[in-house]
Short mmCIF file of C-alpha atoms in Angstrom, two decimals:
data_model
loop_
_atom_site.label_atom_id
_atom_site.label_comp_id
_atom_site.label_asym_id
_atom_site.label_seq_id
_atom_site.Cartn_x
_atom_site.Cartn_y
_atom_site.Cartn_z
CA MET A 1 -73.86 88.55 -8.98
CA LYS A 2 -71.34 87.68 -11.97
CA ARG A 3 -73.40 87.86 -15.33
CA SER A 4 -72.92 85.25 -17.64
CA LEU A 5 -72.68 85.77 -21.33
CA PHE A 6 -76.11 84.96 -22.63
CA LEU A 7 -77.30 87.51 -19.74
CA GLN A 8 -74.39 90.06 -21.19
CA ILE A 9 -76.30 89.48 -24.71
CA LEU A 10 -80.11 89.26 -23.81
CA VAL A 11 -79.58 92.89 -21.96
CA ARG A 12 -77.71 94.12 -25.09
CA ALA A 13 -80.98 92.79 -27.34
CA ALA A 14 -83.19 94.22 -24.85
CA VAL A 15 -81.28 97.69 -24.77
CA ALA A 16 -81.28 97.62 -28.93
CA CYS A 17 -85.20 97.08 -28.68
CA ILE A 18 -85.61 100.08 -26.55
CA ILE A 19 -83.87 102.64 -28.64
CA LEU A 20 -85.48 100.81 -31.80
CA CYS A 21 -89.34 101.94 -30.50
CA ALA A 22 -88.04 104.67 -29.02
CA ALA A 23 -86.96 105.72 -32.71
CA LEU A 24 -89.74 104.72 -34.55
CA LEU A 25 -92.22 106.68 -32.28
CA LEU A 26 -90.24 109.83 -32.78
CA THR A 27 -89.40 109.82 -36.88
CA ARG A 28 -93.12 108.11 -37.38
CA ASP A 29 -91.15 107.06 -40.80
CA LEU A 30 -91.39 103.42 -41.87
CA TRP A 31 -88.20 103.70 -44.34
CA LEU A 32 -85.81 105.25 -41.54
CA GLY A 33 -87.26 103.03 -38.89
CA ILE A 34 -85.83 99.83 -41.28
CA LEU A 35 -82.86 101.64 -41.50
CA MET A 36 -82.30 102.40 -37.49
CA ALA A 37 -83.06 98.80 -37.15
CA LEU A 38 -80.58 97.63 -39.14
CA THR A 39 -77.63 100.13 -38.06
CA VAL A 40 -78.80 98.35 -34.08
CA SER A 41 -77.95 95.23 -35.07
CA VAL A 42 -75.08 95.95 -37.01
CA LEU A 43 -73.93 97.55 -34.15
CA LEU A 44 -75.14 95.03 -31.16
CA ALA A 45 -73.60 92.12 -33.54
CA ALA A 46 -70.04 93.99 -34.00
CA SER A 47 -70.38 94.24 -29.55
CA ILE A 48 -71.35 90.54 -29.36
CA VAL A 49 -68.52 88.89 -32.06
CA PRO A 50 -65.69 90.47 -29.69
CA LEU A 51 -67.30 89.10 -26.40
CA CYS A 52 -67.40 85.37 -27.42
CA ARG A 53 -64.23 85.56 -29.15
CA GLN A 54 -62.94 86.77 -26.15
CA ASP A 55 -64.72 83.91 -23.95
CA GLU A 56 -63.63 81.34 -26.86
CA ALA A 57 -60.10 82.10 -25.84
CA ALA A 58 -60.17 82.03 -22.46
CA LEU A 59 -61.96 78.69 -22.90
CA GLU A 60 -59.90 77.52 -25.29
CA ALA A 61 -56.61 78.10 -22.74
CA ALA A 62 -58.70 76.64 -19.81
CA VAL A 63 -58.54 73.16 -21.82
CA LEU A 64 -54.93 73.43 -22.65
CA ALA A 65 -54.20 74.65 -19.32
CA LEU A 66 -56.11 70.87 -18.04
CA GLY A 67 -54.13 69.33 -20.64
CA GLU A 68 -50.62 70.33 -18.94
CA GLY A 69 -52.07 69.60 -14.97
CA ARG A 70 -51.98 73.36 -14.71
CA GLU A 71 -54.39 75.95 -12.60
CA ILE A 72 -57.16 77.07 -14.44
CA GLN A 73 -58.19 80.92 -14.65
CA LEU A 74 -62.05 81.18 -15.81
CA ASN A 75 -63.44 83.62 -17.29
CA PRO A 76 -66.20 85.52 -14.89
CA VAL A 77 -68.25 84.39 -17.67
CA PHE A 78 -67.37 80.28 -16.94
CA SER A 79 -67.38 80.54 -13.30
CA GLU A 80 -70.41 79.25 -12.80
CA HIS A 81 -69.02 75.80 -14.31
CA ASP A 82 -66.54 76.25 -11.65
CA ARG A 83 -67.40 72.72 -10.51
CA LEU A 84 -67.91 71.13 -13.91
CA ALA A 85 -64.00 72.29 -14.61
CA THR A 86 -63.02 71.04 -10.90
CA THR A 87 -64.50 67.72 -11.83
CA ILE A 88 -63.06 67.39 -15.18
CA ARG A 89 -59.86 68.55 -13.75
CA SER A 90 -59.74 65.82 -11.36
CA ALA A 91 -60.35 63.27 -13.65
CA SER A 92 -57.93 64.42 -15.59
CA ASP A 93 -55.51 64.10 -12.40
CA ASP A 94 -57.03 60.55 -12.49
CA VAL A 95 -55.69 59.18 -15.87
CA GLN A 96 -52.39 60.73 -15.35
CA ARG A 97 -51.62 58.72 -12.08
CA SER A 98 -53.14 55.74 -14.03
CA PHE A 99 -50.80 56.47 -17.00
CA ALA A 100 -47.33 56.69 -14.55
CA VAL A 101 -48.82 53.51 -12.42
CA SER A 102 -49.06 51.70 -15.68
CA ALA A 103 -45.54 53.21 -16.85
CA GLU A 104 -44.22 51.95 -13.88
CA ARG A 105 -45.37 48.65 -14.02
CA ARG A 106 -44.44 48.01 -17.83
CA GLU A 107 -40.50 49.32 -16.73
CA LYS A 108 -40.51 47.01 -13.89
CA LEU A 109 -42.10 44.13 -15.81
CA GLU A 110 -39.36 44.35 -18.28
CA ALA A 111 -36.43 45.22 -15.92
CA LEU A 112 -37.26 41.83 -14.49
CA LEU A 113 -37.73 40.31 -17.95
CA ASP A 114 -34.59 41.32 -19.05
CA SER A 115 -32.94 40.14 -15.94
CA MET A 116 -33.76 36.06 -16.56
CA GLN A 117 -31.12 34.40 -18.37
CA ASP A 118 -33.99 33.14 -20.53
CA ALA A 119 -34.71 34.60 -24.13
CA VAL A 120 -38.42 35.79 -24.34
CA THR A 121 -40.27 37.33 -26.60
CA SER A 122 -43.98 37.91 -27.06
CA ILE A 123 -45.62 38.03 -30.36
CA ASP A 124 -49.29 39.17 -31.92
CA SER A 125 -51.45 36.76 -33.33
CA ALA A 126 -50.45 37.13 -36.68
CA GLY A 127 -46.37 35.92 -35.45
CA ARG A 128 -45.18 39.46 -35.49
CA ILE A 129 -42.49 40.66 -32.77
CA ILE A 130 -44.24 42.70 -29.85
CA TRP A 131 -41.21 43.12 -27.57
CA ALA A 132 -38.00 40.67 -26.18
CA ASN A 133 -35.42 41.05 -23.42
CA LYS A 134 -32.45 41.66 -23.90
CA ALA A 135 -31.26 38.02 -23.59
CA MET A 136 -33.45 36.98 -26.45
CA GLN A 137 -31.70 40.07 -28.43
CA ARG A 138 -28.35 38.87 -27.79
CA LEU A 139 -28.99 35.86 -28.74
CA VAL A 140 -31.07 36.74 -32.07
CA VAL A 141 -28.42 39.12 -32.72
CA ASP A 142 -25.37 36.11 -32.35
CA SER A 143 -27.57 34.13 -34.54
CA PHE A 144 -29.48 35.07 -36.95
CA GLY A 145 -29.37 38.92 -37.04
CA SER A 146 -31.70 41.28 -35.07
CA VAL A 147 -34.91 41.62 -32.92
CA ARG A 148 -37.26 44.36 -34.47
CA ALA A 149 -41.10 44.91 -33.19
CA GLY A 150 -43.55 44.61 -35.80
CA HIS A 151 -41.00 42.03 -37.43
CA SER A 152 -42.23 38.85 -37.99
CA LEU A 153 -40.59 36.19 -35.89
CA VAL A 154 -40.29 33.61 -39.34
CA GLN A 155 -37.58 36.85 -40.45
CA THR A 156 -36.15 36.42 -37.18
CA ILE A 157 -35.71 32.71 -36.05
CA ARG A 158 -35.14 30.44 -39.12
CA ALA A 159 -35.01 27.31 -36.28
CA PRO A 160 -38.20 24.95 -37.89
CA GLU A 161 -38.73 23.71 -34.02
CA VAL A 162 -39.20 27.22 -32.97
CA LEU A 163 -41.76 28.05 -35.78
CA ASP A 164 -43.76 24.90 -35.44
CA CYS A 165 -44.31 25.22 -31.42
CA VAL A 166 -44.83 28.86 -31.72
CA HIS A 167 -47.93 27.82 -34.49
CA VAL A 168 -49.49 24.91 -32.53
CA ALA A 169 -49.45 27.63 -29.62
CA LEU A 170 -51.00 30.36 -32.09
CA GLU A 171 -53.79 27.97 -33.71
CA THR A 172 -55.11 25.57 -30.74
CA ARG A 173 -54.13 27.81 -27.61
CA LYS A 174 -52.47 25.62 -26.24
CA TYR A 175 -49.27 25.27 -23.86
CA SER A 176 -46.13 23.93 -26.43
CA GLU A 177 -43.08 22.96 -26.18
CA ARG A 178 -39.87 21.63 -28.12
CA ARG A 179 -36.51 20.45 -26.75
CA PRO A 180 -33.83 20.20 -27.94
CA VAL A 181 -33.23 22.77 -29.99
CA SER A 182 -29.82 24.10 -31.44
CA LEU A 183 -29.90 27.15 -32.46
CA ALA A 184 -26.55 28.39 -31.49
CA PRO A 185 -23.42 27.13 -32.78
CA GLY A 186 -22.64 24.26 -29.53
CA ARG A 187 -25.03 25.27 -27.38
CA VAL A 188 -28.71 23.89 -27.24
CA PHE A 189 -32.02 25.21 -25.98
CA ALA A 190 -35.78 24.00 -24.97
CA VAL A 191 -38.41 26.09 -26.28
CA SER A 192 -42.01 26.97 -24.78
CA ALA A 193 -44.99 29.05 -26.29
CA SER A 194 -47.74 30.13 -24.28
CA PRO A 195 -50.88 31.48 -25.46
CA MET A 196 -52.02 35.25 -23.86
CA PRO A 197 -55.67 35.57 -23.55
CA GLU A 198 -55.83 38.64 -25.60
CA GLY A 199 -54.59 37.42 -28.67
CA GLY A 200 -50.88 36.11 -29.40
CA ALA A 201 -48.07 34.45 -27.81
CA VAL A 202 -45.05 34.61 -25.49
CA VAL A 203 -42.34 32.71 -26.64
CA ILE A 204 -39.52 31.40 -23.81
CA LEU A 205 -35.84 29.52 -24.95
CA ARG A 206 -33.98 27.96 -22.11
CA ASP A 207 -30.51 26.97 -22.54
CA VAL A 208 -30.22 23.54 -21.66
CA THR A 209 -26.56 22.69 -23.39
CA ARG A 210 -25.44 22.17 -19.71
CA ILE A 211 -28.37 19.41 -18.39
CA GLU A 212 -28.16 18.02 -22.04
CA GLN A 213 -24.67 17.84 -21.28
CA VAL A 214 -24.74 16.35 -17.50
CA GLU A 215 -27.36 13.53 -19.04
CA ARG A 216 -25.28 12.66 -22.22
CA THR A 217 -21.98 11.90 -20.02
CA GLN A 218 -24.14 10.61 -17.14
CA THR A 219 -25.54 7.87 -20.01
CA GLU A 220 -22.21 7.60 -21.02
CA PHE A 221 -20.76 7.30 -17.57
CA VAL A 222 -23.31 3.97 -17.15
CA ALA A 223 -22.39 2.59 -20.09
CA ASN A 224 -18.64 2.21 -19.72
CA VAL A 225 -18.07 1.25 -16.04
CA SER A 226 -20.97 -1.75 -16.96
CA HIS A 227 -18.53 -2.43 -19.82
CA GLU A 228 -15.29 -2.20 -17.87
CA LEU A 229 -17.01 -4.55 -15.17
CA ARG A 230 -18.24 -6.62 -17.39
CA THR A 231 -15.15 -7.85 -18.92
CA PRO A 232 -13.07 -8.86 -16.59
CA LEU A 233 -16.09 -10.36 -14.77
CA THR A 234 -16.52 -12.22 -18.03
CA SER A 235 -12.55 -13.27 -17.62
CA ILE A 236 -13.74 -14.30 -13.92
CA GLN A 237 -16.74 -16.32 -14.74
CA GLY A 238 -15.19 -18.47 -18.06
CA TYR A 239 -11.90 -19.39 -16.26
CA VAL A 240 -13.66 -20.21 -12.97
CA GLU A 241 -15.66 -22.46 -15.04
CA MET A 242 -13.09 -24.41 -16.58
CA LEU A 243 -11.67 -25.09 -13.38
CA LEU A 244 -14.56 -26.14 -12.13
CA GLU A 245 -15.15 -28.88 -15.58
CA SER A 246 -12.06 -29.85 -14.83
CA GLU A 247 -12.88 -31.58 -11.57
CA GLY A 248 -13.21 -35.61 -13.31
CA ALA A 249 -9.63 -34.92 -15.01
CA PRO A 250 -7.87 -32.46 -13.27
CA LEU A 251 -5.93 -30.24 -14.69
CA SER A 252 -2.30 -29.38 -14.84
CA ALA A 253 -0.29 -27.32 -11.72
CA ALA A 254 0.55 -24.97 -14.01
CA SER A 255 -2.70 -24.79 -15.79
CA GLU A 256 -3.98 -24.29 -12.53
CA HIS A 257 -1.60 -21.62 -12.02
CA GLU A 258 -2.42 -19.69 -15.18
CA PHE A 259 -5.74 -19.71 -14.77
CA LEU A 260 -5.47 -18.63 -11.55
CA LEU A 261 -3.21 -15.81 -12.44
CA ALA A 262 -5.96 -14.64 -14.41
CA ILE A 263 -8.64 -14.73 -12.40
CA LEU A 264 -6.55 -12.71 -10.18
CA LYS A 265 -5.99 -10.43 -13.31
CA SER A 266 -8.98 -9.38 -13.75
CA ALA A 267 -10.12 -9.51 -9.79
CA ARG A 268 -7.50 -6.30 -9.70
CA ARG A 269 -8.61 -4.29 -12.62
CA MET A 270 -11.68 -4.87 -10.85
CA GLY A 271 -10.20 -3.33 -7.70
CA ARG A 272 -8.07 -0.46 -9.74
CA LEU A 273 -11.70 0.27 -10.62
CA THR A 274 -14.14 0.26 -8.22
CA ASP A 275 -11.19 2.21 -6.31
CA ASP A 276 -11.22 5.28 -8.79
CA LEU A 277 -15.09 5.08 -9.02
CA LEU A 278 -14.67 6.13 -5.61
CA ALA A 279 -12.03 8.29 -5.78
CA LEU A 280 -14.07 10.43 -8.87
CA ALA A 281 -17.28 10.48 -6.65
CA ARG A 282 -15.31 11.87 -3.41
CA VAL A 283 -13.45 14.34 -5.40
CA GLU A 284 -16.40 15.78 -7.83
CA SER A 285 -18.85 15.95 -4.32
CA GLY A 286 -16.68 17.39 -2.65
CA GLU A 287 -16.18 14.38 0.07
CA GLN A 288 -12.64 13.93 -0.55
CA LYS A 289 -11.62 17.19 1.77
CA LEU A 290 -7.90 18.65 0.79
CA GLU A 291 -5.85 20.35 3.11
CA PRO A 292 -3.75 23.13 1.80
CA ARG A 293 -0.81 23.64 3.19
CA PRO A 294 3.02 24.95 2.74
CA ILE A 295 5.12 21.51 1.40
CA ALA A 296 8.62 21.79 0.02
CA VAL A 297 8.46 21.11 -3.83
CA ALA A 298 11.64 18.65 -3.30
CA ALA A 299 9.68 17.02 -0.33
CA LEU A 300 6.80 16.45 -2.44
CA ILE A 301 8.85 14.99 -5.42
CA GLY A 302 10.84 12.63 -3.20
CA GLU A 303 7.08 11.20 -1.80
CA THR A 304 5.98 10.70 -5.17
CA GLU A 305 9.04 9.08 -6.18
CA ALA A 306 8.79 6.42 -3.46
CA ALA A 307 4.83 6.01 -4.29
CA VAL A 308 5.66 4.91 -8.08
CA THR A 309 8.89 2.96 -7.73
CA GLY A 310 7.17 -0.75 -7.66
CA VAL A 311 5.28 0.31 -10.61
CA VAL A 312 8.03 1.54 -12.41
CA LYS A 313 10.06 -1.24 -11.67
CA GLU A 314 7.01 -3.34 -12.57
CA LYS A 315 6.31 -1.62 -16.29
CA GLY A 316 10.19 -2.31 -16.82
CA GLY A 317 10.61 1.47 -17.59
CA THR A 318 12.73 4.63 -16.07
CA LEU A 319 12.06 7.78 -14.38
CA GLU A 320 14.23 10.99 -14.95
CA ILE A 321 13.66 13.50 -12.18
CA ASN A 322 15.03 17.18 -12.76
CA VAL A 323 13.54 19.68 -10.24
CA THR A 324 15.11 23.26 -10.07
CA ALA A 325 12.38 25.03 -8.52
CA GLU A 326 13.60 25.71 -5.02
CA GLY A 327 10.95 26.78 -2.00
CA GLU A 328 6.94 25.41 -1.09
CA VAL A 329 3.76 25.30 -2.80
CA VAL A 330 0.25 25.28 -1.28
CA ALA A 331 -1.13 22.10 -1.91
CA ASP A 332 -2.39 18.64 -0.57
CA MET A 333 0.53 16.12 -0.25
CA ASP A 334 -1.54 12.58 -1.04
CA ALA A 335 -3.95 14.68 -3.55
CA VAL A 336 -0.25 15.72 -5.57
CA VAL A 337 1.36 12.24 -5.06
CA GLN A 338 -1.84 11.16 -6.79
CA ILE A 339 -1.87 13.00 -9.57
CA LEU A 340 1.75 12.67 -10.42
CA SER A 341 1.41 8.86 -9.77
CA ASN A 342 -1.82 8.87 -11.92
CA LEU A 343 0.31 10.57 -15.47
CA ILE A 344 3.65 8.75 -14.19
CA GLU A 345 1.67 5.50 -14.62
CA ASN A 346 -0.56 7.03 -18.00
CA ALA A 347 3.41 7.89 -19.31
CA LEU A 348 4.38 4.57 -18.52
CA ASN A 349 1.28 2.47 -20.79
CA TYR A 350 1.28 5.06 -23.49
CA GLY A 351 4.58 6.49 -23.48
CA ARG A 352 6.27 3.24 -24.70
CA ALA A 353 7.64 3.57 -28.11
CA ALA A 354 7.74 1.23 -30.79
CA SER A 355 11.29 0.06 -31.00
CA ALA A 356 12.00 0.42 -26.82
CA SER A 357 11.09 -2.07 -24.39
CA GLY A 358 10.51 0.04 -21.86
CA ALA A 359 9.04 3.36 -21.01
CA ARG A 360 11.17 6.58 -20.42
CA VAL A 361 9.65 8.94 -18.07
CA GLN A 362 10.82 12.50 -17.40
CA LEU A 363 9.72 14.47 -14.23
CA THR A 364 10.17 17.85 -13.78
CA ALA A 365 9.31 20.71 -11.32
CA GLU A 366 10.36 24.36 -12.65
CA ARG A 367 9.93 27.99 -12.16
CA LEU A 368 8.84 29.85 -15.38
CA PRO A 369 9.78 33.41 -15.83
CA GLY A 370 7.23 35.99 -15.54
CA TYR A 371 5.15 33.56 -13.02
CA PRO A 372 6.11 34.02 -9.55
CA GLN A 373 3.15 33.00 -7.77
CA GLU A 374 3.18 29.17 -9.03
CA VAL A 375 5.90 26.31 -9.89
CA ARG A 376 4.59 24.14 -13.12
CA PHE A 377 5.13 20.27 -12.93
CA ARG A 378 5.77 18.21 -16.15
CA VAL A 379 5.40 14.55 -16.86
CA ARG A 380 7.11 13.67 -20.01
CA ASP A 381 7.28 10.67 -22.39
CA PHE A 382 8.44 9.72 -25.67
CA GLY A 383 6.15 7.20 -27.18
CA ASN A 384 4.33 7.91 -30.39
CA GLY A 385 2.54 11.01 -28.96
CA ILE A 386 -1.27 11.80 -28.97
CA PRO A 387 -3.00 12.92 -32.67
CA TRP A 388 -4.51 17.03 -32.03
CA GLU A 389 -7.97 15.77 -31.95
CA HIS A 390 -7.89 14.24 -29.06
CA LEU A 391 -5.88 16.44 -27.36
CA GLY A 392 -9.58 18.11 -25.88
CA ARG A 393 -11.07 15.70 -24.95
CA LEU A 394 -8.20 13.41 -22.68
CA PHE A 395 -9.38 14.13 -19.51
CA GLU A 396 -12.69 13.45 -19.90
CA ARG A 397 -14.13 9.71 -18.01
CA PHE A 398 -13.23 6.51 -19.80
CA TYR A 399 -11.99 8.59 -22.69
CA ARG A 400 -9.43 6.72 -24.51
CA VAL A 401 -7.38 7.45 -27.74
CA ASP A 402 -6.56 3.58 -28.29
CA LYS A 403 -9.35 1.68 -26.68
CA ALA A 404 -7.46 -1.42 -27.54
CA ARG A 405 -4.07 -1.06 -26.36
CA SER A 406 -5.99 1.25 -22.79
CA ARG A 407 -7.30 -2.45 -21.52
CA GLU A 408 -4.35 -4.28 -22.34
CA SER A 409 -2.25 -1.95 -20.13
CA GLY A 410 -5.49 -2.44 -17.72
CA GLY A 411 -6.03 1.47 -17.26
CA THR A 412 -9.38 2.31 -16.15
CA GLY A 413 -9.47 5.39 -18.28
CA LEU A 414 -10.28 7.68 -15.20
CA GLY A 415 -7.20 8.18 -13.89
CA LEU A 416 -6.51 11.78 -15.78
CA ALA A 417 -10.16 13.06 -14.76
CA ILE A 418 -9.14 12.60 -11.35
CA ALA A 419 -6.08 14.30 -11.37
CA LYS A 420 -7.94 17.15 -13.29
CA HIS A 421 -10.19 17.91 -10.43
CA LEU A 422 -7.57 17.30 -7.63
CA VAL A 423 -5.33 19.77 -9.49
CA GLU A 424 -8.16 22.21 -10.44
CA SER A 425 -9.85 22.45 -6.38
CA GLN A 426 -6.01 23.33 -5.14
CA ARG A 427 -6.31 26.20 -7.52
CA GLY A 428 -4.09 24.84 -10.00
CA ARG A 429 -4.71 24.12 -14.21
CA ILE A 430 -3.64 21.31 -16.07
CA TRP A 431 -3.11 21.01 -19.81
CA VAL A 432 -1.44 18.69 -22.02
CA GLU A 433 1.11 19.02 -24.99
CA SER A 434 2.00 16.56 -27.91
CA GLU A 435 3.51 15.90 -30.93
CA LEU A 436 3.18 12.71 -33.33
CA GLY A 437 6.02 10.63 -33.06
CA HIS A 438 7.70 12.95 -30.32
CA GLY A 439 5.96 11.75 -27.38
CA SER A 440 3.46 14.07 -24.82
CA SER A 441 3.78 16.35 -21.74
CA PHE A 442 1.53 16.66 -19.15
CA TYR A 443 1.59 20.13 -17.25
CA PHE A 444 0.13 20.98 -13.91
CA THR A 445 0.51 23.71 -11.33
CA LEU A 446 0.31 24.75 -8.11
CA PRO A 447 -0.37 28.16 -6.12
CA THR A 448 2.91 29.03 -3.77
CA GLN A 449 0.58 31.40 -1.78
CA LEU A 450 -2.92 30.32 -0.06
CA SER A 451 -4.26 33.29 -1.52
CA GLY A 452 -4.07 36.16 -4.16
CA MET A 453 -4.21 33.30 -6.82
CA PRO A 454 -7.21 32.83 -9.22
CA LEU A 455 -8.94 29.85 -8.81
CA ALA A 456 -9.45 29.11 -12.50
CA ALA A 457 -7.00 30.95 -14.34
CA THR A 458 -7.40 30.94 -18.53
CA GLU A 459 -3.79 31.95 -19.73
CA VAL A 460 -1.33 28.68 -20.09
CA PRO A 461 2.18 29.92 -19.22
CA PRO A 462 4.54 28.95 -22.47
CA ALA A 463 5.89 25.60 -22.53
CA PRO A 464 8.71 24.41 -25.09
CA LEU A 465 7.85 22.22 -28.03
CA VAL A 466 7.52 18.40 -27.46
CA LYS A 467 10.29 17.03 -29.14
#
């Protein structure tokens, strides 16, 4: 049976007492006995101290091994505490496993939040940042500076709406939200703050720029359609009322004919508007199925010329055609004819110079060096041109540079929007260039191959300055 430290000390003390008693019996001298007792005590202490130090070092080594997860080599002195050491080691393993599981869960949660498009950050009860995902870091870096743990949210985001939303969540311990909030140029966010059970709050910034644009576009669309429909309807109603009121005093044949022509003009305007609305709806929803196939460029131009001959004569203009591009493009014949017809009619309506009786329009089709996989079409007028601040919005629905002139010409404001959708749905690009006093040029491209062309390229081929 192994001996413990206490047993070793007890045995050594007993031996020392026996030696001391024997010395007293043999010498029978009190002072000599006291001297011998002191000597034995010193020797006993000297023998016990190294033993204690040795056992203390062994204990420290065991504790260190336990903390590092290694096997504990116990001194025989502590062998009777093996069960206690095993329990401690098991508890230590459980704690380490719990720490590992918590760290893994934290990493997964951070990875999940970092993958979100929404900007997320957590703050404590004092408004200091605890953590922020990558989307929040990018947003703050682009707009305000940087995100740092421990810094106040006020120092990081200075938008009053965000700070007010967070303040409400921290003070009332209730969910709070604000929208829309502008935090970056051209971007709008919806802000929400949710209180956490242990204190603080989670703040989420969701980019709703696209949603706001769609809602604004829908509102403008409804308003514009209502206005465009009301104008011809008012005209029709007025002339019909005048005809009805003239039953007692019949109008002259010339007056009746004039009224009927005005009614017919307004009805046709409404018809064009409804047709364009239906066409735009079909294109945007994908209901209008295009069938791109190889078509000769010359055939496209010929079909377009036949389609716009009547409009050109009606407007009193001239159409000049110059085709240098040979071969074929991959496109839908009807869609391309509609695109070119819209652009030519637009040029006839707005390209009339102040001193000219009719508009002069040029239609060209050419290949550009360095762009062998596409053909560029151009419709050019020689009118007054378009101010540069309007160029970026010309392809929006119902957008007009000169509203009074647009209503006079009978345009619906949807032709360019339809052309843009039809071009892009055929893997092409469309843009406009203009200079005041020198007319405008509308360009669009079509691919010469069915595959290998990007859906929306960003590089625009060079174009000569409109003179």
